[in-house]
Amino acid sequence: MIKKGFFSNFIFIFLIILMMFLVSCSQSADPTLDVAHGTQGIELTLHDVKNTASFIKGEKLNFMLEVKNLGTNDVPGGFIVVWGYDPNAIFFKDSSGSSTILDLPLLEGVKPYMPEGDSQFIEIQEEKTLNVPYGSSYNTNLLFSTCYDYQTTAVVPVCVITDMDEYISGSSTCELISQTLSSQGAPVAVTYVEPRMSEEEIQFLIEVKNVGDGDVILEGAATDKSICPVGIDMTNSNELEVSAHISGLGYGVCKNDGNIKLSNGKGVALCSFKKGTKKSSYTTELEIILLYGYSSSLDVPIEIIDPFYSGEDTYLE
């Protein structure tokens, strides 16, 4: 009986350990999971909002804002501007006139172990209850605008042919081909890469596009509170920086010091590399990095009703 009981307990413990092992394996991240896709960076979602956008004078909005990083780049900082309201109607804490600035939380980019993206909640605090300063109701569109720096990384397999005769005769081990790319997990994407070759250099024509729902801003300008979002204009928007790197050849020299100006959301760069000393053609990887600022907005219609309006305005309350 003792041996039978011992054996039963052993089997039971073994099964428990096996189940724990299987559960831990099923929850572990797949290191081969491709997360470099999608067209968004920071996304805002408003929670705990009433089913209708109507509020009564004397209530509070009680907004809870979810901030999510849907792209692959980590966001080390930035801010959110809440604006588009009358400060005599809505009284956000730490408001400056008709706008309130909230720090953007530190958010990791999408990873194999976090394929849905990093997110945090921000409570938007109010100093006092809602008011209707003029008439029987107040209507506005609250804007929640993100301002942050971001980065796109695209890795493209390319052919490097060092011998022009090999290229002309078609005897190279690889061939120069143009490639159309999909998204890279960022609001600005590399969409097309075309190789070109001369005796001394190999060049790459790189096309980029704003594939997100916001505005591309100069890197640095997006984290300047005097510029983003109300000061965005032609002098600080639709411009970004590009760099290109090939292992063994180093960084390429890109035209216009790597600055790309977008027109209708699209732009082009040309980056050149010296071919190096290898005597035969080979396949390697071209890494393209885009640096820029970005801003997008969430638009929330709000109505505040004064059910006891007597014909007297209360903007001085």
PDB file of C-alpha atoms in Angstrom, residues 71-309:
ATOM      1  CA  GLY A  71       4.876  51.129 -33.893  1.00  0.00           C
ATOM      2  CA  THR A  72       8.232  49.416 -33.495  1.00  0.00           C
ATOM      3  CA  ASN A  73      10.189  52.413 -32.190  1.00  0.00           C
ATOM      4  CA  ASP A  74      10.414  53.218 -28.475  1.00  0.00           C
ATOM      5  CA  VAL A  75       9.014  56.626 -27.515  1.00  0.00           C
ATOM      6  CA  PRO A  76      11.267  58.231 -24.888  1.00  0.00           C
ATOM      7  CA  GLY A  77       9.116  61.326 -24.479  1.00  0.00           C
ATOM      8  CA  GLY A  78       6.924  63.974 -26.027  1.00  0.00           C
ATOM      9  CA  PHE A  79       3.591  65.422 -24.977  1.00  0.00           C
ATOM     10  CA  ILE A  80      -0.158  65.550 -25.590  1.00  0.00           C
ATOM     11  CA  VAL A  81      -1.961  68.861 -26.006  1.00  0.00           C
ATOM     12  CA  VAL A  82      -5.658  69.075 -25.099  1.00  0.00           C
ATOM     13  CA  TRP A  83      -7.094  72.152 -26.783  1.00  0.00           C
ATOM     14  CA  GLY A  84     -10.075  73.651 -28.597  1.00  0.00           C
ATOM     15  CA  TYR A  85     -12.176  74.544 -25.540  1.00  0.00           C
ATOM     16  CA  ASP A  86     -13.354  77.636 -23.685  1.00  0.00           C
ATOM     17  CA  PRO A  87     -11.550  77.897 -20.306  1.00  0.00           C
ATOM     18  CA  ASN A  88     -14.782  79.383 -18.909  1.00  0.00           C
ATOM     19  CA  ALA A  89     -16.598  76.126 -19.708  1.00  0.00           C
ATOM     20  CA  ILE A  90     -14.084  73.324 -19.082  1.00  0.00           C
ATOM     21  CA  PHE A  91     -11.572  73.537 -16.248  1.00  0.00           C
ATOM     22  CA  PHE A  92      -8.755  71.056 -16.769  1.00  0.00           C
ATOM     23  CA  LYS A  93      -6.089  70.981 -14.079  1.00  0.00           C
ATOM     24  CA  ASP A  94      -2.858  72.832 -14.962  1.00  0.00           C
ATOM     25  CA  SER A  95      -4.608  74.444 -17.921  1.00  0.00           C
ATOM     26  CA  SER A  96      -2.924  77.373 -19.634  1.00  0.00           C
ATOM     27  CA  GLY A  97      -5.637  79.413 -21.292  1.00  0.00           C
ATOM     28  CA  SER A  98      -7.522  77.187 -23.728  1.00  0.00           C
ATOM     29  CA  SER A  99      -5.029  74.300 -23.721  1.00  0.00           C
ATOM     30  CA  THR A 100      -3.602  71.699 -21.354  1.00  0.00           C
ATOM     31  CA  ILE A 101      -0.298  69.873 -21.853  1.00  0.00           C
ATOM     32  CA  LEU A 102       0.180  66.298 -20.633  1.00  0.00           C
ATOM     33  CA  ASP A 103       3.515  64.488 -20.656  1.00  0.00           C
ATOM     34  CA  LEU A 104       3.628  61.529 -23.011  1.00  0.00           C
ATOM     35  CA  PRO A 105       4.519  58.417 -20.981  1.00  0.00           C
ATOM     36  CA  LEU A 106       7.557  56.329 -21.853  1.00  0.00           C
ATOM     37  CA  LEU A 107       6.323  53.609 -24.198  1.00  0.00           C
ATOM     38  CA  GLU A 108       8.220  50.687 -25.671  1.00  0.00           C
ATOM     39  CA  GLY A 109       7.750  49.808 -29.306  1.00  0.00           C
ATOM     40  CA  VAL A 110       6.049  46.618 -30.459  1.00  0.00           C
ATOM     41  CA  LYS A 111       8.174  43.581 -29.610  1.00  0.00           C
ATOM     42  CA  PRO A 112       7.819  39.800 -30.167  1.00  0.00           C
ATOM     43  CA  TYR A 113       6.913  39.493 -26.478  1.00  0.00           C
ATOM     44  CA  MET A 114       4.515  42.471 -26.730  1.00  0.00           C
ATOM     45  CA  PRO A 115       2.882  42.238 -30.196  1.00  0.00           C
ATOM     46  CA  GLU A 116      -0.048  44.484 -29.222  1.00  0.00           C
ATOM     47  CA  GLY A 117       2.192  47.375 -28.215  1.00  0.00           C
ATOM     48  CA  ASP A 118       2.928  49.120 -24.922  1.00  0.00           C
ATOM     49  CA  SER A 119       0.160  51.273 -23.437  1.00  0.00           C
ATOM     50  CA  GLN A 120      -0.605  53.426 -20.406  1.00  0.00           C
ATOM     51  CA  PHE A 121      -3.641  55.259 -19.071  1.00  0.00           C
ATOM     52  CA  ILE A 122      -3.687  58.964 -18.219  1.00  0.00           C
ATOM     53  CA  GLU A 123      -6.391  60.492 -16.041  1.00  0.00           C
ATOM     54  CA  ILE A 124      -7.292  63.975 -17.244  1.00  0.00           C
ATOM     55  CA  GLN A 125      -8.027  65.831 -14.034  1.00  0.00           C
ATOM     56  CA  GLU A 126     -10.462  68.742 -13.687  1.00  0.00           C
ATOM     57  CA  GLU A 127     -10.315  71.521 -11.098  1.00  0.00           C
ATOM     58  CA  LYS A 128     -14.085  72.030 -11.004  1.00  0.00           C
ATOM     59  CA  THR A 129     -17.316  71.036 -12.689  1.00  0.00           C
ATOM     60  CA  LEU A 130     -18.480  71.972 -16.164  1.00  0.00           C
ATOM     61  CA  ASN A 131     -20.070  75.325 -16.920  1.00  0.00           C
ATOM     62  CA  VAL A 132     -22.124  76.867 -19.726  1.00  0.00           C
ATOM     63  CA  PRO A 133     -20.720  80.394 -20.076  1.00  0.00           C
ATOM     64  CA  TYR A 134     -23.101  81.624 -22.769  1.00  0.00           C
ATOM     65  CA  GLY A 135     -26.675  80.631 -23.533  1.00  0.00           C
ATOM     66  CA  SER A 136     -28.343  77.321 -22.733  1.00  0.00           C
ATOM     67  CA  SER A 137     -25.598  75.054 -24.105  1.00  0.00           C
ATOM     68  CA  TYR A 138     -21.942  75.009 -25.075  1.00  0.00           C
ATOM     69  CA  ASN A 139     -20.595  72.951 -27.992  1.00  0.00           C
ATOM     70  CA  THR A 140     -16.999  72.340 -29.005  1.00  0.00           C
ATOM     71  CA  ASN A 141     -14.656  69.786 -30.525  1.00  0.00           C
ATOM     72  CA  LEU A 142     -11.990  68.818 -28.018  1.00  0.00           C
ATOM     73  CA  LEU A 143      -8.694  68.013 -29.709  1.00  0.00           C
ATOM     74  CA  PHE A 144      -6.126  65.636 -28.229  1.00  0.00           C
ATOM     75  CA  SER A 145      -2.911  66.126 -30.234  1.00  0.00           C
ATOM     76  CA  THR A 146       0.224  64.002 -29.861  1.00  0.00           C
ATOM     77  CA  CYS A 147       3.679  65.504 -30.439  1.00  0.00           C
ATOM     78  CA  TYR A 148       6.709  63.188 -30.445  1.00  0.00           C
ATOM     79  CA  ASP A 149       9.875  62.154 -32.285  1.00  0.00           C
ATOM     80  CA  TYR A 150       9.851  58.796 -34.077  1.00  0.00           C
ATOM     81  CA  GLN A 151      11.989  56.555 -36.257  1.00  0.00           C
ATOM     82  CA  THR A 152      11.447  54.136 -39.145  1.00  0.00           C
ATOM     83  CA  THR A 153      13.872  51.299 -39.842  1.00  0.00           C
ATOM     84  CA  ALA A 154      13.721  49.361 -43.115  1.00  0.00           C
ATOM     85  CA  VAL A 155      16.106  46.500 -43.926  1.00  0.00           C
ATOM     86  CA  VAL A 156      16.316  45.525 -47.599  1.00  0.00           C
ATOM     87  CA  PRO A 157      18.367  42.695 -49.195  1.00  0.00           C
ATOM     88  CA  VAL A 158      20.520  44.182 -51.970  1.00  0.00           C
ATOM     89  CA  CYS A 159      23.110  43.036 -54.485  1.00  0.00           C
ATOM     90  CA  VAL A 160      26.558  44.663 -54.595  1.00  0.00           C
ATOM     91  CA  ILE A 161      28.452  44.120 -57.864  1.00  0.00           C
ATOM     92  CA  THR A 162      32.019  45.401 -57.656  1.00  0.00           C
ATOM     93  CA  ASP A 163      33.159  44.446 -61.175  1.00  0.00           C
ATOM     94  CA  MET A 164      31.495  46.387 -64.004  1.00  0.00           C
ATOM     95  CA  ASP A 165      32.452  43.690 -66.539  1.00  0.00           C
ATOM     96  CA  GLU A 166      30.702  41.093 -64.412  1.00  0.00           C
ATOM     97  CA  TYR A 167      27.622  43.304 -64.376  1.00  0.00           C
ATOM     98  CA  ILE A 168      27.652  43.904 -68.149  1.00  0.00           C
ATOM     99  CA  SER A 169      28.191  40.225 -68.996  1.00  0.00           C
ATOM    100  CA  GLY A 170      25.437  39.127 -66.616  1.00  0.00           C
ATOM    101  CA  SER A 171      27.751  36.682 -64.812  1.00  0.00           C
ATOM    102  CA  SER A 172      27.248  38.146 -61.334  1.00  0.00           C
ATOM    103  CA  THR A 173      25.985  35.870 -58.559  1.00  0.00           C
ATOM    104  CA  CYS A 174      23.107  38.266 -57.837  1.00  0.00           C
ATOM    105  CA  GLU A 175      21.251  40.960 -59.747  1.00  0.00           C
ATOM    106  CA  LEU A 176      20.233  44.553 -59.190  1.00  0.00           C
ATOM    107  CA  ILE A 177      16.469  44.652 -58.753  1.00  0.00           C
ATOM    108  CA  SER A 178      14.032  47.349 -57.693  1.00  0.00           C
ATOM    109  CA  GLN A 179      11.891  46.515 -54.685  1.00  0.00           C
ATOM    110  CA  THR A 180       8.498  47.718 -53.483  1.00  0.00           C
ATOM    111  CA  LEU A 181       8.148  47.607 -49.706  1.00  0.00           C
ATOM    112  CA  SER A 182       5.161  47.446 -47.391  1.00  0.00           C
ATOM    113  CA  SER A 183       4.875  49.197 -44.010  1.00  0.00           C
ATOM    114  CA  GLN A 184       7.584  48.982 -41.343  1.00  0.00           C
ATOM    115  CA  GLY A 185       5.646  49.587 -38.128  1.00  0.00           C
ATOM    116  CA  ALA A 186       5.776  53.388 -38.264  1.00  0.00           C
ATOM    117  CA  PRO A 187       3.713  56.295 -39.674  1.00  0.00           C
ATOM    118  CA  VAL A 188       6.373  57.058 -42.305  1.00  0.00           C
ATOM    119  CA  ALA A 189       7.440  54.165 -44.542  1.00  0.00           C
ATOM    120  CA  VAL A 190      10.113  53.347 -47.097  1.00  0.00           C
ATOM    121  CA  THR A 191       7.979  52.309 -50.061  1.00  0.00           C
ATOM    122  CA  TYR A 192      10.461  51.714 -52.890  1.00  0.00           C
ATOM    123  CA  VAL A 193      14.199  51.088 -53.342  1.00  0.00           C
ATOM    124  CA  GLU A 194      15.893  51.157 -56.752  1.00  0.00           C
ATOM    125  CA  PRO A 195      19.623  50.308 -57.152  1.00  0.00           C
ATOM    126  CA  ARG A 196      21.833  52.054 -59.705  1.00  0.00           C
ATOM    127  CA  MET A 197      25.466  51.265 -60.511  1.00  0.00           C
ATOM    128  CA  SER A 198      28.470  53.061 -61.935  1.00  0.00           C
ATOM    129  CA  GLU A 199      32.155  52.141 -62.185  1.00  0.00           C
ATOM    130  CA  GLU A 200      32.983  53.376 -58.689  1.00  0.00           C
ATOM    131  CA  GLU A 201      29.686  53.547 -56.824  1.00  0.00           C
ATOM    132  CA  ILE A 202      26.395  51.853 -56.187  1.00  0.00           C
ATOM    133  CA  GLN A 203      23.465  54.189 -55.604  1.00  0.00           C
ATOM    134  CA  PHE A 204      20.028  53.637 -54.136  1.00  0.00           C
ATOM    135  CA  LEU A 205      16.980  55.697 -54.992  1.00  0.00           C
ATOM    136  CA  ILE A 206      14.797  55.592 -51.879  1.00  0.00           C
ATOM    137  CA  GLU A 207      11.140  56.624 -51.912  1.00  0.00           C
ATOM    138  CA  VAL A 208       9.325  57.388 -48.651  1.00  0.00           C
ATOM    139  CA  LYS A 209       5.706  58.153 -47.803  1.00  0.00           C
ATOM    140  CA  ASN A 210       3.650  59.449 -44.890  1.00  0.00           C
ATOM    141  CA  VAL A 211       1.338  56.450 -44.422  1.00  0.00           C
ATOM    142  CA  GLY A 212      -0.079  57.550 -41.056  1.00  0.00           C
ATOM    143  CA  ASP A 213      -2.991  59.860 -40.266  1.00  0.00           C
ATOM    144  CA  GLY A 214      -0.953  62.807 -38.986  1.00  0.00           C
ATOM    145  CA  ASP A 215       1.673  65.384 -39.895  1.00  0.00           C
ATOM    146  CA  VAL A 216       5.409  64.838 -40.392  1.00  0.00           C
ATOM    147  CA  ILE A 217       7.445  67.478 -38.545  1.00  0.00           C
ATOM    148  CA  LEU A 218      11.146  68.197 -38.322  1.00  0.00           C
ATOM    149  CA  GLU A 219      12.813  66.084 -35.658  1.00  0.00           C
ATOM    150  CA  GLY A 220      13.066  68.235 -32.534  1.00  0.00           C
ATOM    151  CA  ALA A 221      10.276  70.597 -33.596  1.00  0.00           C
ATOM    152  CA  ALA A 222       7.724  67.964 -32.570  1.00  0.00           C
ATOM    153  CA  THR A 223       8.885  68.179 -28.953  1.00  0.00           C
ATOM    154  CA  ASP A 224       8.921  71.992 -28.907  1.00  0.00           C
ATOM    155  CA  LYS A 225       5.775  73.168 -27.100  1.00  0.00           C
ATOM    156  CA  SER A 226       5.872  76.500 -28.945  1.00  0.00           C
ATOM    157  CA  ILE A 227       5.596  74.693 -32.299  1.00  0.00           C
ATOM    158  CA  CYS A 228       3.519  71.548 -31.879  1.00  0.00           C
ATOM    159  CA  PRO A 229       0.668  71.452 -32.670  1.00  0.00           C
ATOM    160  CA  VAL A 230      -0.519  75.046 -33.159  1.00  0.00           C
ATOM    161  CA  GLY A 231       2.740  76.350 -34.669  1.00  0.00           C
ATOM    162  CA  ILE A 232       3.132  73.686 -37.363  1.00  0.00           C
ATOM    163  CA  ASP A 233       3.679  75.397 -40.725  1.00  0.00           C
ATOM    164  CA  MET A 234       5.604  75.035 -43.990  1.00  0.00           C
ATOM    165  CA  THR A 235       8.943  75.867 -42.347  1.00  0.00           C
ATOM    166  CA  ASN A 236       8.912  72.957 -39.893  1.00  0.00           C
ATOM    167  CA  SER A 237       6.722  70.272 -41.471  1.00  0.00           C
ATOM    168  CA  ASN A 238       6.889  67.692 -44.277  1.00  0.00           C
ATOM    169  CA  GLU A 239      10.619  67.210 -43.799  1.00  0.00           C
ATOM    170  CA  LEU A 240      12.677  64.334 -42.400  1.00  0.00           C
ATOM    171  CA  GLU A 241      16.200  62.907 -42.322  1.00  0.00           C
ATOM    172  CA  VAL A 242      17.446  59.687 -43.914  1.00  0.00           C
ATOM    173  CA  SER A 243      20.579  57.610 -43.381  1.00  0.00           C
ATOM    174  CA  ALA A 244      21.601  54.416 -45.195  1.00  0.00           C
ATOM    175  CA  HIS A 245      24.095  51.781 -44.066  1.00  0.00           C
ATOM    176  CA  ILE A 246      25.607  48.628 -45.600  1.00  0.00           C
ATOM    177  CA  SER A 247      27.770  46.342 -43.468  1.00  0.00           C
ATOM    178  CA  GLY A 248      31.347  46.491 -44.750  1.00  0.00           C
ATOM    179  CA  LEU A 249      30.708  49.644 -46.786  1.00  0.00           C
ATOM    180  CA  GLY A 250      29.628  51.906 -43.935  1.00  0.00           C
ATOM    181  CA  TYR A 251      27.181  54.799 -44.243  1.00  0.00           C
ATOM    182  CA  GLY A 252      26.238  56.116 -47.642  1.00  0.00           C
ATOM    183  CA  VAL A 253      26.388  59.741 -48.708  1.00  0.00           C
ATOM    184  CA  CYS A 254      22.827  60.971 -49.224  1.00  0.00           C
ATOM    185  CA  LYS A 255      21.956  64.031 -51.316  1.00  0.00           C
ATOM    186  CA  ASN A 256      20.931  67.242 -49.517  1.00  0.00           C
ATOM    187  CA  ASP A 257      22.734  66.035 -46.379  1.00  0.00           C
ATOM    188  CA  GLY A 258      20.071  63.375 -45.964  1.00  0.00           C
ATOM    189  CA  ASN A 259      17.150  65.815 -45.823  1.00  0.00           C
ATOM    190  CA  ILE A 260      13.963  64.728 -47.589  1.00  0.00           C
ATOM    191  CA  LYS A 261      11.200  67.219 -48.352  1.00  0.00           C
ATOM    192  CA  LEU A 262       7.744  65.669 -48.745  1.00  0.00           C
ATOM    193  CA  SER A 263       5.264  66.779 -51.378  1.00  0.00           C
ATOM    194  CA  ASN A 264       1.742  65.381 -51.085  1.00  0.00           C
ATOM    195  CA  GLY A 265       3.104  63.062 -48.416  1.00  0.00           C
ATOM    196  CA  LYS A 266       5.857  61.584 -50.628  1.00  0.00           C
ATOM    197  CA  GLY A 267       9.593  62.181 -50.972  1.00  0.00           C
ATOM    198  CA  VAL A 268      12.767  60.787 -52.565  1.00  0.00           C
ATOM    199  CA  ALA A 269      16.390  60.383 -51.443  1.00  0.00           C
ATOM    200  CA  LEU A 270      19.497  59.271 -53.338  1.00  0.00           C
ATOM    201  CA  CYS A 271      22.271  57.606 -51.308  1.00  0.00           C
ATOM    202  CA  SER A 272      25.651  56.526 -52.739  1.00  0.00           C
ATOM    203  CA  PHE A 273      28.237  53.973 -51.551  1.00  0.00           C
ATOM    204  CA  LYS A 274      31.783  53.248 -52.672  1.00  0.00           C
ATOM    205  CA  LYS A 275      31.851  49.615 -53.799  1.00  0.00           C
ATOM    206  CA  GLY A 276      34.657  48.458 -51.542  1.00  0.00           C
ATOM    207  CA  THR A 277      37.458  45.984 -52.240  1.00  0.00           C
ATOM    208  CA  LYS A 278      35.632  42.682 -52.700  1.00  0.00           C
ATOM    209  CA  LYS A 279      36.311  41.195 -56.145  1.00  0.00           C
ATOM    210  CA  SER A 280      33.042  39.352 -56.688  1.00  0.00           C
ATOM    211  CA  SER A 281      29.377  40.228 -56.382  1.00  0.00           C
ATOM    212  CA  TYR A 282      27.536  39.431 -53.184  1.00  0.00           C
ATOM    213  CA  THR A 283      24.191  39.876 -51.420  1.00  0.00           C
ATOM    214  CA  THR A 284      23.985  41.928 -48.250  1.00  0.00           C
ATOM    215  CA  GLU A 285      21.508  44.138 -46.386  1.00  0.00           C
ATOM    216  CA  LEU A 286      20.808  47.830 -46.793  1.00  0.00           C
ATOM    217  CA  GLU A 287      19.543  49.425 -43.582  1.00  0.00           C
ATOM    218  CA  ILE A 288      17.552  52.631 -44.046  1.00  0.00           C
ATOM    219  CA  ILE A 289      16.683  54.821 -41.058  1.00  0.00           C
ATOM    220  CA  LEU A 290      14.238  57.739 -41.184  1.00  0.00           C
ATOM    221  CA  LEU A 291      14.208  60.312 -38.358  1.00  0.00           C
ATOM    222  CA  TYR A 292      11.291  62.716 -37.943  1.00  0.00           C
ATOM    223  CA  GLY A 293       8.723  64.196 -35.614  1.00  0.00           C
ATOM    224  CA  TYR A 294       5.048  63.304 -35.805  1.00  0.00           C
ATOM    225  CA  SER A 295       1.722  64.754 -34.681  1.00  0.00           C
ATOM    226  CA  SER A 296      -1.807  63.373 -34.972  1.00  0.00           C
ATOM    227  CA  SER A 297      -5.080  64.351 -33.314  1.00  0.00           C
ATOM    228  CA  LEU A 298      -8.157  62.742 -31.782  1.00  0.00           C
ATOM    229  CA  ASP A 299     -11.295  64.848 -32.287  1.00  0.00           C
ATOM    230  CA  VAL A 300     -14.018  64.527 -29.607  1.00  0.00           C
ATOM    231  CA  PRO A 301     -17.297  66.507 -29.938  1.00  0.00           C
ATOM    232  CA  ILE A 302     -18.611  67.776 -26.594  1.00  0.00           C
ATOM    233  CA  GLU A 303     -21.928  69.401 -25.623  1.00  0.00           C
ATOM    234  CA  ILE A 304     -22.608  70.907 -22.188  1.00  0.00           C
ATOM    235  CA  ILE A 305     -26.250  71.681 -21.408  1.00  0.00           C
ATOM    236  CA  ASP A 306     -27.643  74.046 -18.777  1.00  0.00           C
ATOM    237  CA  PRO A 307     -31.167  72.696 -18.122  1.00  0.00           C
ATOM    238  CA  PHE A 308     -31.958  75.619 -15.817  1.00  0.00           C
ATOM    239  CA  TYR A 309     -30.843  78.416 -18.137  1.00  0.00           C
TER     240      TYR A 309
END
